[in-house]
mmCIF file of C-alpha atoms in Angstrom:
data_model
loop_
_atom_site.group_PDB
_atom_site.id
_atom_site.type_symbol
_atom_site.label_atom_id
_atom_site.label_comp_id
_atom_site.label_asym_id
_atom_site.label_seq_id
_atom_site.Cartn_x
_atom_site.Cartn_y
_atom_site.Cartn_z
ATOM 1 C CA MET A 10 0.872 -4.583 -16.704
ATOM 2 C CA PRO A 11 -2.420 -3.648 -18.323
ATOM 3 C CA LYS A 12 -3.820 -0.131 -18.401
ATOM 4 C CA GLY A 13 -7.231 0.603 -16.948
ATOM 5 C CA THR A 14 -9.142 1.808 -13.902
ATOM 6 C CA LEU A 15 -8.750 0.385 -10.419
ATOM 7 C CA GLU A 16 -11.599 0.877 -7.957
ATOM 8 C CA VAL A 17 -10.571 0.407 -4.323
ATOM 9 C CA ILE A 18 -13.038 0.102 -1.461
ATOM 10 C CA ILE A 19 -11.641 0.403 2.050
ATOM 11 C CA VAL A 20 -14.290 -1.535 3.953
ATOM 12 C CA GLU A 21 -13.075 -1.768 7.539
ATOM 13 C CA GLY A 22 -10.206 -2.489 9.880
ATOM 14 C CA ARG A 23 -9.840 -4.753 12.883
ATOM 15 C CA ARG A 24 -7.538 -5.292 15.842
ATOM 16 C CA PHE A 25 -5.457 -2.167 15.233
ATOM 17 C CA LYS A 26 -2.592 -1.827 17.691
ATOM 18 C CA ASP A 27 -3.514 1.088 19.928
ATOM 19 C CA LYS A 28 -1.003 3.937 19.682
ATOM 20 C CA ASP A 29 -2.632 6.165 22.291
ATOM 21 C CA THR A 30 -1.684 5.852 25.962
ATOM 22 C CA ILE A 31 -5.173 6.981 26.970
ATOM 23 C CA GLY A 32 -8.222 6.011 24.935
ATOM 24 C CA GLN A 33 -8.316 4.371 21.530
ATOM 25 C CA SER A 34 -6.813 5.214 18.157
ATOM 26 C CA ASP A 35 -8.256 7.662 15.632
ATOM 27 C CA PRO A 36 -7.312 5.701 12.490
ATOM 28 C CA PHE A 37 -7.141 6.754 8.865
ATOM 29 C CA ILE A 38 -5.517 5.212 5.791
ATOM 30 C CA GLU A 39 -3.343 6.724 3.075
ATOM 31 C CA LEU A 40 -3.411 4.624 -0.095
ATOM 32 C CA TYR A 41 -1.250 5.113 -3.143
ATOM 33 C CA LEU A 42 0.454 3.667 -6.178
ATOM 34 C CA HIS A 43 3.151 6.379 -6.091
ATOM 35 C CA LYS A 44 4.026 8.368 -2.968
ATOM 36 C CA LYS A 45 3.575 11.660 -4.790
ATOM 37 C CA TYR A 46 -0.153 10.977 -5.302
ATOM 38 C CA LYS A 47 -1.860 9.715 -2.147
ATOM 39 C CA GLN A 48 -5.537 9.378 -1.372
ATOM 40 C CA ARG A 49 -6.869 9.297 2.177
ATOM 41 C CA THR A 50 -9.838 7.964 4.115
ATOM 42 C CA THR A 51 -11.631 10.004 6.719
ATOM 43 C CA THR A 52 -10.466 9.679 10.320
ATOM 44 C CA ILE A 53 -12.666 7.445 12.472
ATOM 45 C CA PRO A 54 -12.392 8.616 16.097
ATOM 46 C CA ASN A 55 -11.872 6.415 19.152
ATOM 47 C CA THR A 56 -11.799 2.894 17.726
ATOM 48 C CA ASP A 57 -9.422 0.041 17.035
ATOM 49 C CA ASP A 58 -12.015 -1.574 14.700
ATOM 50 C CA PRO A 59 -13.022 1.226 12.271
ATOM 51 C CA VAL A 60 -15.592 0.969 9.471
ATOM 52 C CA TRP A 61 -15.047 3.216 6.434
ATOM 53 C CA ASN A 62 -16.814 1.816 3.347
ATOM 54 C CA GLU A 63 -15.007 4.474 1.287
ATOM 55 C CA ARG A 64 -14.377 4.197 -2.456
ATOM 56 C CA PHE A 65 -11.313 5.425 -4.379
ATOM 57 C CA THR A 66 -10.355 5.307 -8.058
ATOM 58 C CA PHE A 67 -6.895 5.049 -9.614
ATOM 59 C CA ASN A 68 -5.873 5.190 -13.263
ATOM 60 C CA ILE A 69 -3.461 2.328 -13.906
ATOM 61 C CA ASN A 70 -0.605 2.793 -16.351
ATOM 62 C CA GLU A 71 1.880 0.167 -17.420
ATOM 63 C CA ASP A 72 4.420 0.789 -14.647
ATOM 64 C CA GLU A 73 2.230 0.285 -11.547
ATOM 65 C CA ASP A 74 2.523 -3.121 -9.889
ATOM 66 C CA THR A 75 1.726 -2.546 -6.185
ATOM 67 C CA ILE A 76 -0.827 -0.577 -4.173
ATOM 68 C CA HIS A 77 0.199 0.555 -0.680
ATOM 69 C CA PHE A 78 -1.940 1.099 2.422
ATOM 70 C CA ASP A 79 -0.411 3.087 5.297
ATOM 71 C CA VAL A 80 -2.563 3.145 8.446
ATOM 72 C CA TYR A 81 -2.094 5.966 10.947
ATOM 73 C CA ASP A 82 -3.464 7.152 14.261
ATOM 74 C CA GLU A 83 -4.306 10.839 13.972
ATOM 75 C CA ASP A 84 -3.232 12.968 16.917
ATOM 76 C CA ALA A 85 -3.237 16.689 17.618
ATOM 77 C CA GLY A 86 0.526 16.731 17.068
ATOM 78 C CA GLY A 87 0.484 14.768 13.804
ATOM 79 C CA LYS A 88 0.172 11.081 13.016
ATOM 80 C CA ASP A 89 1.594 7.851 14.415
ATOM 81 C CA SER A 90 2.061 4.805 12.204
ATOM 82 C CA ILE A 91 -0.092 1.789 13.088
ATOM 83 C CA GLY A 92 1.166 -0.364 10.228
ATOM 84 C CA SER A 93 1.502 -0.697 6.460
ATOM 85 C CA GLY A 94 0.188 -3.235 3.979
ATOM 86 C CA LYS A 95 0.482 -3.709 0.246
ATOM 87 C CA VAL A 96 -1.088 -5.771 -2.509
ATOM 88 C CA LYS A 97 0.541 -6.807 -5.775
ATOM 89 C CA LEU A 98 -1.784 -5.622 -8.545
ATOM 90 C CA LYS A 99 -1.200 -8.862 -10.436
ATOM 91 C CA ASN A 100 -3.560 -10.424 -7.856
ATOM 92 C CA VAL A 101 -6.271 -8.019 -9.019
ATOM 93 C CA PHE A 102 -5.470 -8.115 -12.753
ATOM 94 C CA ASP A 103 -5.647 -11.922 -12.925
ATOM 95 C CA ASP A 104 -9.227 -12.163 -11.600
ATOM 96 C CA GLY A 105 -10.427 -8.604 -12.207
ATOM 97 C CA LYS A 106 -11.286 -8.403 -8.514
ATOM 98 C CA PHE A 107 -9.829 -8.729 -5.008
ATOM 99 C CA ASP A 108 -11.735 -9.124 -1.719
ATOM 100 C CA GLU A 109 -9.461 -9.949 1.214
ATOM 101 C CA TRP A 110 -8.167 -8.940 4.611
ATOM 102 C CA VAL A 111 -4.684 -7.423 4.317
ATOM 103 C CA LYS A 112 -2.380 -7.783 7.318
ATOM 104 C CA LEU A 113 -0.539 -4.720 8.624
ATOM 105 C CA PRO A 114 2.963 -5.768 9.657
ATOM 106 C CA ALA A 115 4.872 -3.395 11.883
ATOM 107 C CA HIS A 116 7.555 -1.438 10.035
ATOM 108 C CA LEU A 117 10.181 -4.025 10.934
ATOM 109 C CA GLY A 118 7.795 -6.837 9.983
ATOM 110 C CA VAL A 119 8.130 -8.573 13.359
ATOM 111 C CA SER A 120 4.487 -8.385 14.480
ATOM 112 C CA VAL A 121 1.081 -7.639 12.963
ATOM 113 C CA HIS A 122 -0.666 -4.421 14.009
ATOM 114 C CA GLY A 123 -4.119 -5.275 12.645
ATOM 115 C CA GLU A 124 -5.820 -5.952 9.321
ATOM 116 C CA ILE A 125 -7.831 -4.001 6.754
ATOM 117 C CA HIS A 126 -10.608 -5.391 4.566
ATOM 118 C CA ILE A 127 -10.022 -4.272 0.979
ATOM 119 C CA ILE A 128 -12.169 -4.817 -2.115
ATOM 120 C CA MET A 129 -10.699 -3.933 -5.522
ATOM 121 C CA ASN A 130 -12.119 -4.160 -9.030
ATOM 122 C CA PHE A 131 -10.114 -3.631 -12.214
ATOM 123 C CA GLN A 132 -11.543 -2.492 -15.559
ATOM 124 C CA PRO A 133 -9.079 -2.766 -18.469
ATOM 125 C CA ALA A 134 -8.849 0.259 -20.767
#
């Protein structure tokens, strides 16, 4: 895989599966190449269709091949998983860009718990 800089824009989410028994979710996203270094969006309160428009930057080395997006509902007692998505970086490297909705399968992959709109741009080193 090539080295370079990956810019990731978390645009918005839609149709998140509501994890709260009363009210709507308070979603945020953790995104990472390696679990030891995660970046995080802000929490958007009381919505199942959040808009973030937040930008993140990752330095890409030769061993990274997938970016992960874990979506959570923030609660006073912690966080509940809404769903997780991932994108193979080859999809970004080939065109230099990526602009798609990424589905969030449930942890067992049986159903979809929403989608997130992701834009990525790659600049080779």
